[in-house]
Amino acid sequence: AQSVTQLGSHVSVSEGALVLLRCNYSSSVPPYLFWYVQYPNQGLQLLLKYTSAATLVKGINGFEAEFKKSETSFHLTKPSAHMSDAAEYFCAVSDRSFQKLVFGTGTRLLVSP
Amino acid sequence: EPEVTQTPSHQVTQMGQEVILRCVPISNHLYFYWYRQILGQKVEFLVSFYNNEISEKSEIFDDQFSVERPDGSNFTLKIRSTKLEDSAMYFCAATAGGPADTQYFGPGTRLTVL
C-alpha cells in the first residue's frame, strides 16, 4: 500500500527566503507523485507531478520538486517565497490502478514580510 | 479553463438525515472520485467511479454511502443517514483517464451534521 509522510505541519519563512517542504513516500510499485496546494476556502490545485520522466519537475508559480528514488523523497522547493505562497501544501502518491490518490497530512506554509 | 463545480458549497443537516452532494465534472473526463477532509486532518479517498460503476472504495465508504452519475453530467454522493462524524469537506475530482493524468478537484462542499 502507498503512503506519504510530510514532515512539519507548519513551515514559516520570510518573504524572499527559500521554501522547502518535505515529502517522503512509500510505494510497492514505481510511484506517481503529486504536489497540490490549497488556498483558504478553496479546492486543491495541482502544482506539479512526477510520472517517471525527468526526475526534476517544474510546476506552476516557480515551484519545483525532485524525485529521489534512493531517498524515497519528493521534496518541494521554491527559491524565493512570496506572500501569495501562504497556503496548505499536500503531497500525494498514486497507486496507478484507478489513480486513487493517497495524501499526506499537509504542510501549512506561512510567509512573513 | 473548464472547472469541476460542486453544489452546495455548505450544507447543514440534522443527524440521521439524508444528504446529496453534487458535482459537475469537466465534460471529457471519464474517471470520477470523491474525497473527504475532516477539519484539521488529511484528505482521504472515498470512492472512484468509472463506466457507471464503482472502481474502488475505501473502508470509509460503507453502506450509508452511494454514488451515481444520473444524467451523464452530474456525479453525486449520497449519505443515507448522516452521523456527526460525517462532518467534513467533501471534494469531487475528475480525470480524463490514464494513471498519470491530473485529477482536477472541485472547490468542495462543507457538510456540517448537527
Coordinates of N, CA, C and O in Angstrom, one line a residue, chain A residues 20 22-26 31 33 35 50 53-57 64-77:
Chain A
L20 N 11.2 25.1 1.4 CA 11.5 23.6 1.3 C 10.4 22.9 2.1 O 10.3 23.0 3.3
R22 N 8.9 19.1 2.8 CA 9.4 17.7 2.7 C 8.3 16.7 2.5 O 7.3 16.8 3.2
C23 N 8.6 15.7 1.7 CA 7.7 14.6 1.4 C 8.5 13.4 1.2 O 9.3 13.3 0.3
N24 N 8.1 12.3 1.9 CA 8.7 11.0 1.7 C 7.5 10.0 1.4 O 6.5 10.2 2.0
Y25 N 7.8 9.1 0.5 CA 6.7 8.2 0.1 C 7.1 6.8 0.4 O 8.3 6.4 0.5
S26 N 6.1 5.9 0.4 CA 6.3 4.5 0.5 C 5.4 3.9 -0.6 O 4.2 4.2 -0.7
P31 N 6.2 4.9 -8.2 CA 5.1 5.8 -7.9 C 4.9 6.9 -8.9 O 5.8 7.3 -9.6
L33 N 3.8 10.8 -8.3 CA 3.8 11.7 -7.1 C 3.3 13.0 -7.5 O 3.6 13.5 -8.6
W35 N 2.2 17.2 -6.1 CA 2.0 18.2 -5.0 C 0.8 19.0 -5.4 O 0.7 19.5 -6.5
Y50 N 5.1 14.1 -10.8 CA 6.2 13.2 -11.3 C 5.6 12.0 -11.9 O 4.8 11.3 -11.1
A53 N 9.2 10.5 -15.8 CA 10.0 11.1 -16.9 C 11.2 11.8 -16.2 O 12.0 11.1 -15.5
A54 N 11.4 13.0 -16.4 CA 12.5 13.7 -15.7 C 12.3 13.7 -14.2 O 11.2 13.9 -13.7
T55 N 13.4 13.5 -13.5 CA 13.3 13.5 -12.0 C 13.2 14.9 -11.4 O 12.7 15.0 -10.3
L56 N 13.6 15.9 -12.1 CA 13.4 17.3 -11.6 C 12.2 17.8 -12.3 O 12.2 18.0 -13.6
V57 N 11.1 18.1 -11.6 CA 9.9 18.5 -12.2 C 9.6 20.0 -11.8 O 9.7 20.4 -10.7
E64 N 9.3 23.7 -7.8 CA 9.8 22.5 -8.4 C 10.0 21.5 -7.4 O 10.0 21.7 -6.2
A65 N 10.1 20.2 -7.8 CA 10.4 19.1 -6.9 C 11.3 18.1 -7.6 O 11.2 17.9 -8.8
E66 N 12.1 17.4 -6.8 CA 13.0 16.4 -7.3 C 12.6 15.1 -6.8 O 12.6 14.9 -5.5
F67 N 12.5 14.1 -7.7 CA 12.2 12.7 -7.3 C 13.6 12.0 -7.0 O 14.4 12.0 -7.9
K68 N 13.7 11.5 -5.8 CA 14.9 10.8 -5.4 C 14.5 9.4 -4.9 O 14.1 9.2 -3.8
K69 N 14.7 8.5 -5.8 CA 14.3 7.1 -5.5 C 15.1 6.5 -4.3 O 14.5 5.9 -3.5
S70 N 16.4 6.8 -4.3 CA 17.2 6.3 -3.2 C 16.8 6.8 -1.8 O 17.0 6.1 -0.8
E71 N 16.2 8.0 -1.8 CA 15.8 8.6 -0.5 C 14.3 8.5 -0.4 O 13.8 8.9 0.6
T72 N 13.6 7.9 -1.3 CA 12.1 7.9 -1.4 C 11.5 9.2 -1.0 O 10.6 9.3 -0.2
S73 N 12.1 10.2 -1.7 CA 11.6 11.6 -1.3 C 11.2 12.3 -2.6 O 11.5 12.0 -3.7
F74 N 10.4 13.3 -2.4 CA 9.8 14.2 -3.4 C 9.6 15.6 -2.8 O 8.5 16.1 -2.7
H75 N 10.7 16.2 -2.4 CA 10.6 17.5 -1.7 C 10.2 18.6 -2.6 O 10.7 18.7 -3.8
L76 N 9.4 19.6 -2.1 CA 9.0 20.7 -2.9 C 9.9 21.9 -2.6 O 10.0 22.2 -1.4
T77 N 10.3 22.7 -3.5 CA 11.1 23.8 -3.3 C 10.7 25.0 -4.1 O 10.1 24.8 -5.2

